[in-house]
Amino acid sequence: MPNTKNLHPALSPNEARELGRRGGIASGASRRRRRAFCKILQEIGDLPTSKAAELSEAFPGLDAKDITNLTSLALALYKKAQEGDTKAIQAILFYTSQDRTVDSMDLFPPEMNNPFNAME
């Protein structure tokens, strides 16, 4: 419950401006770190994988020279989804959907009986 002991004092306009400026600087730094991390992950994903020969034997339609680390990750994710891992299914649905709004409830449309409701 709010009371006088846990309320913060009102900020002056200069204090509010300074805190906003600091927040903007921190936000920009965070965005730059996230963008650099994504670029590094993409570059690593584009590298050839050491399991290329093994994966090309397991999936005859794939050529060993075309298998990258990202391909290897996608195949591992697909395998987990086939084993029934709902997080893997959710990830595949998210990344293959056009609108990218898939959430946990979208796995079962309203007209379909959700098997998880029976467990409750």
mmCIF file of N, CA and C in Angstrom, residues 20-68:
data_model
loop_
_atom_site.group_PDB
_atom_site.id
_atom_site.type_symbol
_atom_site.label_atom_id
_atom_site.label_comp_id
_atom_site.label_asym_id
_atom_site.label_seq_id
_atom_site.Cartn_x
_atom_site.Cartn_y
_atom_site.Cartn_z
ATOM 1 N N GLY A 20 16.365 11.312 -17.651
ATOM 2 C CA GLY A 20 15.940 10.914 -18.995
ATOM 3 C C GLY A 20 17.108 10.826 -19.961
ATOM 4 N N ARG A 21 18.034 11.795 -19.842
ATOM 5 C CA ARG A 21 19.217 11.793 -20.708
ATOM 6 C C ARG A 21 20.078 10.564 -20.425
ATOM 7 N N ARG A 22 20.301 10.273 -19.153
ATOM 8 C CA ARG A 22 21.092 9.086 -18.787
ATOM 9 C C ARG A 22 20.433 7.801 -19.272
ATOM 10 N N GLY A 23 19.108 7.745 -19.150
ATOM 11 C CA GLY A 23 18.376 6.568 -19.628
ATOM 12 C C GLY A 23 18.507 6.401 -21.129
ATOM 13 N N GLY A 24 18.471 7.495 -21.867
ATOM 14 C CA GLY A 24 18.627 7.439 -23.323
ATOM 15 C C GLY A 24 20.006 6.960 -23.724
ATOM 16 N N ILE A 25 21.029 7.424 -23.008
ATOM 17 C CA ILE A 25 22.396 6.995 -23.297
ATOM 18 C C ILE A 25 22.542 5.502 -23.018
ATOM 19 N N ALA A 26 22.010 5.051 -21.878
ATOM 20 C CA ALA A 26 22.088 3.625 -21.527
ATOM 21 C C ALA A 26 21.311 2.776 -22.527
ATOM 22 N N SER A 27 20.172 3.275 -22.990
ATOM 23 C CA SER A 27 19.365 2.542 -23.965
ATOM 24 C C SER A 27 20.120 2.385 -25.286
ATOM 25 N N GLY A 28 20.791 3.441 -25.727
ATOM 26 C CA GLY A 28 21.572 3.377 -26.958
ATOM 27 C C GLY A 28 22.715 2.383 -26.850
ATOM 28 N N ALA A 29 23.384 2.376 -25.696
ATOM 29 C CA ALA A 29 24.482 1.427 -25.488
ATOM 30 C C ALA A 29 23.965 -0.003 -25.507
ATOM 31 N N SER A 30 22.810 -0.225 -24.895
ATOM 32 C CA SER A 30 22.216 -1.563 -24.877
ATOM 33 C C SER A 30 21.844 -2.011 -26.289
ATOM 34 N N ARG A 31 21.264 -1.118 -27.076
ATOM 35 C CA ARG A 31 20.911 -1.465 -28.464
ATOM 36 C C ARG A 31 22.146 -1.795 -29.278
ATOM 37 N N ARG A 32 23.231 -1.051 -29.094
ATOM 38 C CA ARG A 32 24.468 -1.335 -29.831
ATOM 39 C C ARG A 32 25.042 -2.699 -29.447
ATOM 40 N N ARG A 33 25.022 -3.032 -28.140
ATOM 41 C CA ARG A 33 25.503 -4.345 -27.703
ATOM 42 C C ARG A 33 24.656 -5.463 -28.295
ATOM 43 N N ARG A 34 23.335 -5.283 -28.285
ATOM 44 C CA ARG A 34 22.435 -6.311 -28.817
ATOM 45 C C ARG A 34 22.646 -6.482 -30.325
ATOM 46 N N ARG A 35 22.818 -5.385 -31.055
ATOM 47 C CA ARG A 35 23.049 -5.459 -32.500
ATOM 48 C C ARG A 35 24.370 -6.162 -32.799
ATOM 49 N N ALA A 36 25.421 -5.862 -32.024
ATOM 50 C CA ALA A 36 26.717 -6.526 -32.219
ATOM 51 C C ALA A 36 26.615 -8.018 -31.919
ATOM 52 N N PHE A 37 25.896 -8.372 -30.864
ATOM 53 C CA PHE A 37 25.716 -9.776 -30.513
ATOM 54 C C PHE A 37 24.978 -10.522 -31.622
ATOM 55 N N CYS A 38 23.921 -9.918 -32.168
ATOM 56 C CA CYS A 38 23.175 -10.556 -33.255
ATOM 57 C C CYS A 38 24.055 -10.746 -34.485
ATOM 58 N N LYS A 39 24.904 -9.759 -34.775
ATOM 59 C CA LYS A 39 25.796 -9.873 -35.931
ATOM 60 C C LYS A 39 26.795 -11.012 -35.726
ATOM 61 N N ILE A 40 27.341 -11.142 -34.523
ATOM 62 C CA ILE A 40 28.279 -12.222 -34.224
ATOM 63 C C ILE A 40 27.594 -13.573 -34.363
ATOM 64 N N LEU A 41 26.372 -13.691 -33.821
ATOM 65 C CA LEU A 41 25.639 -14.952 -33.943
ATOM 66 C C LEU A 41 25.374 -15.301 -35.408
ATOM 67 N N GLN A 42 25.034 -14.304 -36.218
ATOM 68 C CA GLN A 42 24.779 -14.550 -37.639
ATOM 69 C C GLN A 42 26.052 -15.021 -38.335
ATOM 70 N N GLU A 43 27.180 -14.394 -38.018
ATOM 71 C CA GLU A 43 28.446 -14.799 -38.637
ATOM 72 C C GLU A 43 28.841 -16.213 -38.225
ATOM 73 N N ILE A 44 28.643 -16.547 -36.959
ATOM 74 C CA ILE A 44 28.936 -17.908 -36.497
ATOM 75 C C ILE A 44 27.987 -18.899 -37.162
ATOM 76 N N GLY A 45 26.723 -18.510 -37.294
ATOM 77 C CA GLY A 45 25.741 -19.387 -37.927
ATOM 78 C C GLY A 45 26.051 -19.676 -39.376
ATOM 79 N N ASP A 46 26.696 -18.736 -40.064
ATOM 80 C CA ASP A 46 27.018 -18.916 -41.480
ATOM 81 C C ASP A 46 28.279 -19.754 -41.709
ATOM 82 N N LEU A 47 29.028 -20.039 -40.654
ATOM 83 C CA LEU A 47 30.238 -20.850 -40.800
ATOM 84 C C LEU A 47 29.864 -22.317 -41.038
ATOM 85 N N PRO A 48 30.710 -23.051 -41.762
ATOM 86 C CA PRO A 48 30.450 -24.483 -41.940
ATOM 87 C C PRO A 48 30.550 -25.210 -40.603
ATOM 88 N N THR A 49 29.754 -26.223 -40.439
ATOM 89 C CA THR A 49 29.752 -26.980 -39.189
ATOM 90 C C THR A 49 30.683 -28.184 -39.283
ATOM 91 N N SER A 50 31.171 -28.627 -38.143
ATOM 92 C CA SER A 50 32.049 -29.793 -38.126
ATOM 93 C C SER A 50 31.250 -31.089 -38.282
ATOM 94 N N LYS A 51 29.933 -31.016 -38.121
ATOM 95 C CA LYS A 51 29.078 -32.206 -38.234
ATOM 96 C C LYS A 51 28.430 -32.320 -39.609
ATOM 97 N N ALA A 52 28.975 -31.651 -40.613
ATOM 98 C CA ALA A 52 28.348 -31.608 -41.934
ATOM 99 C C ALA A 52 28.211 -32.999 -42.545
ATOM 100 N N ALA A 53 29.255 -33.807 -42.486
ATOM 101 C CA ALA A 53 29.204 -35.140 -43.094
ATOM 102 C C ALA A 53 28.164 -36.006 -42.387
ATOM 103 N N GLU A 54 28.157 -35.932 -41.065
ATOM 104 C CA GLU A 54 27.199 -36.718 -40.276
ATOM 105 C C GLU A 54 25.753 -36.301 -40.584
ATOM 106 N N LEU A 55 25.512 -35.003 -40.691
ATOM 107 C CA LEU A 55 24.161 -34.519 -40.968
ATOM 108 C C LEU A 55 23.724 -34.811 -42.400
ATOM 109 N N SER A 56 24.653 -34.760 -43.340
ATOM 110 C CA SER A 56 24.273 -35.045 -44.724
ATOM 111 C C SER A 56 23.922 -36.518 -44.902
ATOM 112 N N GLU A 57 24.505 -37.395 -44.083
ATOM 113 C CA GLU A 57 24.127 -38.808 -44.119
ATOM 114 C C GLU A 57 22.754 -39.014 -43.499
ATOM 115 N N ALA A 58 22.481 -38.280 -42.406
ATOM 116 C CA ALA A 58 21.191 -38.410 -41.718
ATOM 117 C C ALA A 58 20.062 -37.795 -42.540
ATOM 118 N N PHE A 59 20.361 -36.743 -43.298
ATOM 119 C CA PHE A 59 19.374 -36.066 -44.139
ATOM 120 C C PHE A 59 19.892 -36.079 -45.574
ATOM 121 N N PRO A 60 19.532 -37.103 -46.352
ATOM 122 C CA PRO A 60 20.109 -37.272 -47.692
ATOM 123 C C PRO A 60 19.855 -36.090 -48.634
ATOM 124 N N GLY A 61 18.843 -35.313 -48.411
ATOM 125 C CA GLY A 61 18.549 -34.182 -49.296
ATOM 126 C C GLY A 61 19.486 -33.010 -49.108
ATOM 127 N N LEU A 62 20.270 -33.022 -48.047
ATOM 128 C CA LEU A 62 21.186 -31.916 -47.768
ATOM 129 C C LEU A 62 22.585 -32.232 -48.262
ATOM 130 N N ASP A 63 23.191 -31.262 -48.932
ATOM 131 C CA ASP A 63 24.571 -31.417 -49.390
ATOM 132 C C ASP A 63 25.502 -30.984 -48.264
ATOM 133 N N ALA A 64 26.562 -31.723 -48.020
ATOM 134 C CA ALA A 64 27.467 -31.456 -46.896
ATOM 135 C C ALA A 64 28.070 -30.060 -46.966
ATOM 136 N N LYS A 65 28.328 -29.558 -48.166
ATOM 137 C CA LYS A 65 28.951 -28.238 -48.278
ATOM 138 C C LYS A 65 27.974 -27.102 -47.981
ATOM 139 N N ASP A 66 26.668 -27.389 -47.996
ATOM 140 C CA ASP A 66 25.668 -26.367 -47.718
ATOM 141 C C ASP A 66 25.240 -26.317 -46.259
ATOM 142 N N ILE A 67 25.716 -27.255 -45.449
ATOM 143 C CA ILE A 67 25.301 -27.313 -44.044
ATOM 144 C C ILE A 67 26.168 -26.385 -43.213
ATOM 145 N N THR A 68 25.518 -25.402 -42.587
ATOM 146 C CA THR A 68 26.205 -24.447 -41.722
ATOM 147 C C THR A 68 25.808 -24.721 -40.277
#
